[in-house]
Amino acid sequence: MDLHQLIVKNVESGVEVLDNSDHMPAGHNGPYHDPETPVRNTSHWTLTFLKAHRITGEQKYLEAAEKCISYLTSKEVRPHGYTFHHRDILGKDACNGLIGQAWSIEALVAAGRQLEKTDLLDLARSVFLIHPFNETFDIWKIIDTDGSNKGYDLTLNHQIWFAASGAMIVASEIECDQIERQIERFLNGLNSITHLYPSGLVYHNVFPKNNLIKMSAWSIENINRRRVPMPIMEQIRTATKKKQREKAIGYHSFNLYALAMLKQVFPNHSIWSSKLIDKILNYGQSTAFRNDIDSNPYSYSFNCSGIEMAVVEHIFHDNTGAAREWLCEQFDRTLDPETKLLTKNTEDTATMSARIYEATRLPNISNVC
């Protein structure tokens, strides 16, 4: 079966769900087991429905996407008119940091462009710009659903993905000079906030290096939150160091996928010819990486590493053969052969089913399952 056939088969199940609901099922963020609202998965499914419509031209898929967008633009989803309500868990923000907002912005922009609805693009731009961008640190702060400022998001993949969602807004050709300037600054400063393991594996948290100003801002942020900086915590607790590396491995392809999105919109930026990107890409293409993600709980069964690396191979290297190999690996591990949903070998079937959407950025590739 080729990739487009698989996507169309996949969305048939989604259409059936929407026949009895106004949104797609909520998951629990895989191994984190955080109770989520339906916003994340409905955002993901929006892109898959839109892709199925582009493939087939069938109206029912467009109607499904419109139904998802109707839910995502409802008051229920942004109850205070600020950010999207992604989760309900004591001790954590309701917006799921920057990453939750990136996923919903992604859906709004995709729908706004395909449905030719500028109001969706305007909403995406508005939500993006709610988040303060600090020009000392060159990263964004979290704004919760009630409008409260939660400080910097110190998870690196959240920052990269938020920048990638902003890049989608830039590519939509609505007025967004401010967003474009912020992303340019973010890319300019990416090397100074990204720490790599010797292998080229991306450290999971924002960790400034060789920059006294950014290191000072990072230290103050940790003090304000009354927490020990993660690199220090890793020295204190061996279990923490092991857990952080495990996360870094499982999220490496997730980081690369968002970087690929950024490369499509900012192809001439100097970051793409930097040693930083070379090291990150080289580890992603290594045998060591394949071995590292083989049984990692954050890789194939949660982050869809095979799909993500297929997109990386397509955008960075234009390598269809390598992309096919990664897709086959992903689908061998997690695709139910009967339903064609990503529900095998995962503890969060609702979220994994939705994450097929990551493959919508690929061309049609034959013999993937």
Coordinates of C-alpha atoms in Angstrom, one line a residue:
M1 CA 0.0 0.0 0.0
D2 CA 1.3 3.5 -0.8
L3 CA 1.2 6.3 1.7
H4 CA -1.7 8.2 0.2
Q5 CA -3.8 5.1 0.2
L6 CA -2.9 4.5 3.9
I7 CA -3.9 8.1 4.8
V8 CA -7.3 7.8 3.1
K9 CA -7.9 4.4 4.8
N10 CA -6.9 6.0 8.1
V11 CA -9.3 8.9 7.9
E12 CA -12.3 6.7 7.2
S13 CA -12.1 5.8 10.9
G14 CA -11.9 9.4 11.8
V15 CA -15.0 10.3 9.8
E16 CA -16.9 7.6 11.7
V17 CA -15.9 9.1 15.0
L18 CA -17.0 12.6 14.0
D19 CA -20.4 11.3 12.9
N20 CA -21.2 10.9 16.6
S21 CA -19.1 13.8 18.1
D22 CA -17.9 17.3 17.4
H23 CA -14.3 16.5 18.1
M24 CA -11.8 13.6 18.0
P25 CA -11.0 11.5 21.2
A26 CA -8.6 12.8 23.8
G27 CA -5.5 10.9 24.8
H28 CA -3.2 11.1 27.8
N29 CA 0.1 12.2 26.2
G30 CA 1.5 8.7 26.0
P31 CA 3.9 7.7 28.7
Y32 CA 3.3 11.0 30.7
H33 CA -0.4 10.0 31.4
D34 CA -1.5 13.6 31.6
P35 CA -5.3 13.9 31.2
E36 CA -5.7 15.9 27.9
T37 CA -8.7 17.6 26.4
P38 CA -9.7 16.7 22.8
V39 CA -7.9 19.8 21.5
R40 CA -4.5 18.2 20.7
N41 CA -5.9 15.2 18.7
T42 CA -8.6 17.3 17.0
S43 CA -5.8 19.6 15.9
H44 CA -3.8 16.7 14.5
W45 CA -6.7 15.1 12.7
T46 CA -7.6 18.4 11.0
L47 CA -4.4 18.2 9.0
T48 CA -5.1 14.5 8.1
F49 CA -8.6 15.3 6.9
L50 CA -7.3 18.2 4.8
K51 CA -4.7 15.9 3.3
A52 CA -7.3 13.2 2.4
H53 CA -9.4 15.9 0.7
R54 CA -6.4 17.0 -1.4
I55 CA -5.7 13.4 -2.3
T56 CA -9.3 12.4 -3.2
G57 CA -11.3 15.6 -3.7
E58 CA -14.1 13.9 -1.6
Q59 CA -16.3 16.4 0.2
K60 CA -16.8 14.3 3.3
Y61 CA -13.1 14.8 4.3
L62 CA -13.4 18.5 3.9
E63 CA -16.5 18.6 6.0
A64 CA -14.7 16.6 8.7
A65 CA -11.9 19.1 8.7
E66 CA -14.4 22.0 9.0
K67 CA -16.1 20.2 11.9
C68 CA -12.8 20.0 13.7
I69 CA -12.1 23.6 13.0
S70 CA -15.5 24.6 14.3
Y71 CA -14.6 22.9 17.6
L72 CA -11.1 24.4 17.7
T73 CA -12.6 27.9 17.3
S74 CA -15.3 27.5 19.9
K75 CA -15.3 29.2 23.3
E76 CA -14.9 25.9 25.0
V77 CA -11.5 25.5 23.6
R78 CA -10.2 29.0 24.5
P79 CA -12.4 29.7 27.5
H80 CA -10.8 33.0 28.4
G81 CA -10.0 34.2 24.9
Y82 CA -6.2 33.6 25.3
T83 CA -4.6 30.2 24.6
F84 CA -5.9 26.8 23.8
H85 CA -6.9 24.5 26.7
H86 CA -4.9 21.3 26.2
R87 CA -4.8 19.5 29.5
D88 CA -6.1 19.2 33.1
I89 CA -3.5 18.1 35.6
L90 CA -2.7 19.5 39.0
G91 CA 0.6 21.4 39.1
K92 CA 0.9 21.9 35.3
D93 CA -0.4 24.7 33.1
A94 CA -3.6 24.1 31.1
C95 CA -2.1 25.2 27.8
N96 CA 0.6 22.5 27.7
G97 CA 3.4 25.1 27.4
L98 CA 4.3 26.3 23.9
I99 CA 3.9 22.9 22.3
G100 CA 0.1 22.7 22.8
Q101 CA -0.3 26.1 21.2
A102 CA 2.0 25.1 18.3
W103 CA -0.2 22.1 17.5
S104 CA -3.4 24.2 17.4
I105 CA -1.8 27.0 15.4
E106 CA -0.6 24.3 13.0
A107 CA -4.2 23.2 12.4
L108 CA -5.6 26.7 12.1
V109 CA -3.0 27.7 9.5
A110 CA -3.4 24.5 7.4
A111 CA -7.2 25.0 7.4
G112 CA -7.0 28.7 6.8
R113 CA -4.9 28.2 3.7
Q114 CA -6.8 25.2 2.2
L115 CA -10.3 26.6 3.1
E116 CA -9.2 30.1 2.2
K117 CA -10.4 31.5 5.5
T118 CA -8.4 34.5 6.6
D119 CA -10.1 34.6 9.9
L120 CA -8.4 31.3 10.9
L121 CA -5.0 32.7 9.8
D122 CA -5.7 35.9 11.8
L123 CA -6.6 33.8 14.9
A124 CA -3.3 31.8 14.5
R125 CA -1.3 35.0 14.3
S126 CA -3.1 36.4 17.3
V127 CA -2.5 33.4 19.5
F128 CA 1.1 33.3 18.5
L129 CA 1.7 36.9 19.3
I130 CA 0.1 36.6 22.7
H131 CA 3.3 34.9 23.7
P132 CA 6.1 37.3 24.7
F133 CA 9.4 36.9 22.9
N134 CA 12.4 37.9 25.0
E135 CA 15.1 39.4 22.8
T136 CA 17.8 38.8 25.4
F137 CA 17.2 35.0 25.6
D138 CA 15.7 34.8 22.0
I139 CA 12.9 32.4 23.2
W140 CA 9.2 32.7 24.0
K141 CA 7.3 32.6 27.3
I142 CA 4.2 30.6 28.2
I143 CA 0.8 32.2 28.4
D144 CA -1.7 30.0 30.1
T145 CA -5.4 29.8 29.2
D146 CA -6.4 32.5 31.7
G147 CA -3.8 34.9 30.3
S148 CA -1.2 34.5 33.1
N149 CA 2.5 34.5 32.2
K150 CA 4.2 31.3 33.3
G151 CA 7.7 32.3 32.3
Y152 CA 10.0 30.8 29.7
D153 CA 9.3 27.3 28.3
L154 CA 12.6 25.6 29.1
T155 CA 11.8 22.5 27.1
L156 CA 13.8 22.9 23.9
N157 CA 11.6 21.0 21.5
H158 CA 8.7 23.2 22.6
Q159 CA 10.6 26.3 21.5
I160 CA 11.6 24.8 18.2
W161 CA 8.0 23.6 17.5
F162 CA 6.5 27.0 18.4
A163 CA 9.0 28.6 16.0
A164 CA 7.9 26.1 13.4
S165 CA 4.2 26.9 13.9
G166 CA 5.1 30.6 13.4
A167 CA 6.9 29.7 10.2
M168 CA 3.7 28.2 8.9
I169 CA 2.0 31.6 9.6
V170 CA 4.8 33.4 7.7
A171 CA 4.4 31.0 4.8
S172 CA 0.6 31.8 4.7
E173 CA 1.4 35.2 3.3
I174 CA -0.7 37.2 5.7
E175 CA 0.9 40.2 7.4
C176 CA 3.3 38.8 9.9
D177 CA 6.6 40.8 9.9
Q178 CA 6.8 40.6 13.7
I179 CA 6.6 36.8 13.7
E180 CA 9.2 36.6 10.9
R181 CA 11.6 38.8 12.9
Q182 CA 11.1 36.7 16.0
I183 CA 11.8 33.5 14.2
E184 CA 14.9 34.9 12.5
R185 CA 16.2 35.9 16.0
F186 CA 15.3 32.5 17.4
L187 CA 17.3 30.8 14.6
N188 CA 20.2 33.2 15.0
G189 CA 20.4 32.3 18.7
L190 CA 19.6 28.6 18.4
N191 CA 23.2 27.5 18.7
S192 CA 23.6 29.4 22.0
I193 CA 20.7 27.7 23.8
T194 CA 21.2 24.1 22.4
H195 CA 23.4 21.7 24.1
L196 CA 24.4 18.4 22.4
Y197 CA 25.7 15.2 23.9
P198 CA 29.0 14.1 22.2
S199 CA 27.1 11.9 19.8
G200 CA 25.1 14.8 18.4
L201 CA 22.0 13.9 20.5
V202 CA 20.0 17.1 21.4
Y203 CA 19.8 17.8 25.1
H204 CA 16.2 17.9 26.2
N205 CA 16.1 21.3 27.9
V206 CA 17.2 24.8 27.0
F207 CA 20.8 25.0 28.2
P208 CA 22.7 28.1 27.2
K209 CA 26.4 27.8 26.4
N210 CA 29.2 30.2 25.8
N211 CA 26.9 33.2 26.3
L212 CA 27.0 34.9 29.7
I213 CA 23.8 37.0 29.1
K214 CA 21.7 34.0 28.2
M215 CA 23.2 31.8 30.9
S216 CA 22.3 34.6 33.5
A217 CA 18.7 34.8 32.2
W218 CA 18.4 31.0 32.3
S219 CA 19.8 30.9 35.9
I220 CA 17.4 33.6 37.1
E221 CA 14.5 31.8 35.5
N222 CA 15.4 28.6 37.5
I223 CA 15.8 30.6 40.7
N224 CA 12.4 32.3 40.1
R225 CA 10.8 28.9 39.7
R226 CA 12.6 27.7 42.8
R227 CA 14.0 24.7 41.1
V228 CA 17.5 23.2 40.6
P229 CA 18.7 23.6 37.0
M230 CA 18.5 20.3 35.2
P231 CA 22.2 19.9 34.5
I232 CA 22.9 20.3 38.2
M233 CA 20.1 17.9 39.1
E234 CA 21.6 15.4 36.8
Q235 CA 24.9 15.5 38.7
I236 CA 23.0 15.0 42.0
R237 CA 20.7 12.2 40.9
T238 CA 22.0 9.5 38.5
A239 CA 18.4 8.4 37.8
T240 CA 17.5 11.9 36.6
K241 CA 20.5 11.9 34.3
K242 CA 19.5 8.6 32.8
K243 CA 15.9 9.7 32.4
Q244 CA 16.8 12.9 30.7
R245 CA 19.0 11.1 28.2
E246 CA 16.2 8.6 27.5
K247 CA 13.8 11.5 26.8
A248 CA 16.4 13.2 24.6
I249 CA 16.8 10.1 22.5
G250 CA 13.0 9.7 22.1
Y251 CA 12.6 13.4 21.1
H252 CA 15.5 13.7 18.7
S253 CA 13.4 13.0 15.6
F254 CA 10.7 15.3 17.0
N255 CA 13.2 18.1 17.1
L256 CA 14.5 17.3 13.6
Y257 CA 11.0 17.3 12.2
A258 CA 10.3 20.8 13.5
L259 CA 13.6 22.0 12.2
A260 CA 12.7 20.6 8.8
M261 CA 9.5 22.6 8.9
L262 CA 11.6 25.7 9.6
K263 CA 14.0 24.9 6.8
Q264 CA 11.1 24.9 4.3
V265 CA 10.2 28.5 5.2
F266 CA 13.7 29.9 5.9
P267 CA 15.8 27.8 3.5
N268 CA 18.6 30.4 3.2
H269 CA 19.3 30.9 6.9
S270 CA 22.9 30.2 7.9
I271 CA 21.8 27.8 10.6
W272 CA 21.4 25.0 8.0
S273 CA 25.0 25.0 7.1
S274 CA 26.2 25.1 10.8
K275 CA 28.1 22.5 12.7
L276 CA 25.1 22.3 15.1
I277 CA 22.7 21.1 12.4
D278 CA 25.3 18.8 10.9
K279 CA 25.9 17.0 14.2
I280 CA 22.2 16.7 14.9
L281 CA 21.5 15.3 11.5
N282 CA 24.5 12.9 11.6
Y283 CA 23.4 11.4 14.8
G284 CA 19.8 11.0 13.4
Q285 CA 21.3 9.0 10.4
S286 CA 23.6 6.9 12.6
T287 CA 23.3 3.2 13.5
A288 CA 23.7 4.4 17.1
F289 CA 20.5 6.4 16.9
R290 CA 18.6 3.4 15.4
N291 CA 19.8 1.2 18.2
D292 CA 19.0 3.9 20.8
I293 CA 15.4 4.3 19.8
D294 CA 14.7 0.6 19.3
S295 CA 13.0 0.2 22.7
N296 CA 12.7 3.8 23.8
P297 CA 9.3 4.6 25.3
Y298 CA 9.2 8.0 23.6
S299 CA 10.2 6.9 20.1
Y300 CA 8.1 4.7 17.8
S301 CA 5.3 4.1 20.2
F302 CA 4.7 7.8 21.0
N303 CA 6.7 10.3 18.9
C304 CA 6.3 8.3 15.7
S305 CA 10.1 8.4 15.1
G306 CA 9.8 6.6 11.8
I307 CA 7.4 9.1 10.3
E308 CA 9.4 12.0 11.7
M309 CA 12.7 10.7 10.2
A310 CA 11.0 10.1 6.9
V311 CA 10.0 13.8 6.7
V312 CA 13.6 14.7 7.8
E313 CA 15.0 12.6 5.0
H314 CA 12.6 14.1 2.5
I315 CA 13.2 17.7 3.4
F316 CA 16.9 17.7 4.3
H317 CA 18.2 15.1 1.8
D318 CA 15.4 14.5 -0.8
N319 CA 16.0 10.8 -0.1
T320 CA 12.8 8.8 -0.9
G321 CA 14.5 5.5 -0.3
A322 CA 15.5 6.4 3.2
A323 CA 12.1 7.9 3.8
R324 CA 10.4 4.7 2.8
E325 CA 12.6 2.6 5.1
W326 CA 11.7 4.8 8.0
L327 CA 8.0 4.6 7.2
C328 CA 8.1 0.9 6.9
E329 CA 9.8 0.6 10.3
Q330 CA 7.2 2.8 11.9
F331 CA 4.2 1.0 10.4
D332 CA 5.7 -2.5 11.0
R333 CA 5.8 -1.6 14.7
T334 CA 2.6 0.4 15.3
L335 CA 0.1 0.0 12.4
D336 CA -2.9 -2.3 13.0
P337 CA -3.0 -4.3 9.7
E338 CA -6.8 -4.4 9.7
T339 CA -7.9 -0.9 10.8
K340 CA -4.8 0.9 9.4
L341 CA -4.6 2.9 12.6
L342 CA -1.5 3.4 14.7
T343 CA -2.9 1.5 17.6
K344 CA -0.4 -1.4 17.9
N345 CA 2.2 -1.5 20.6
T346 CA 1.2 1.8 22.2
E347 CA -0.3 2.8 25.5
D348 CA -2.1 5.8 24.1
T349 CA -4.1 4.7 21.0
A350 CA -6.1 8.0 20.7
T351 CA -2.9 10.1 20.4
M352 CA -1.0 7.7 18.2
S353 CA -4.0 7.4 15.8
A354 CA -3.9 11.1 15.5
R355 CA -0.2 11.4 14.9
I356 CA -0.4 9.8 11.4
Y357 CA -0.9 13.5 10.5
E358 CA 2.9 14.0 10.6
A359 CA 3.1 12.0 7.4
T360 CA 0.9 14.6 5.6
R361 CA 4.1 16.6 4.8
L362 CA 5.4 13.8 2.6
P363 CA 4.7 13.1 -1.1
N364 CA 3.1 9.8 -2.0
I365 CA 5.6 7.1 -1.3
S366 CA 4.9 3.5 -2.6
N367 CA 5.1 0.3 -0.7
V368 CA 5.2 1.7 2.8
C369 CA 3.1 -1.2 4.4

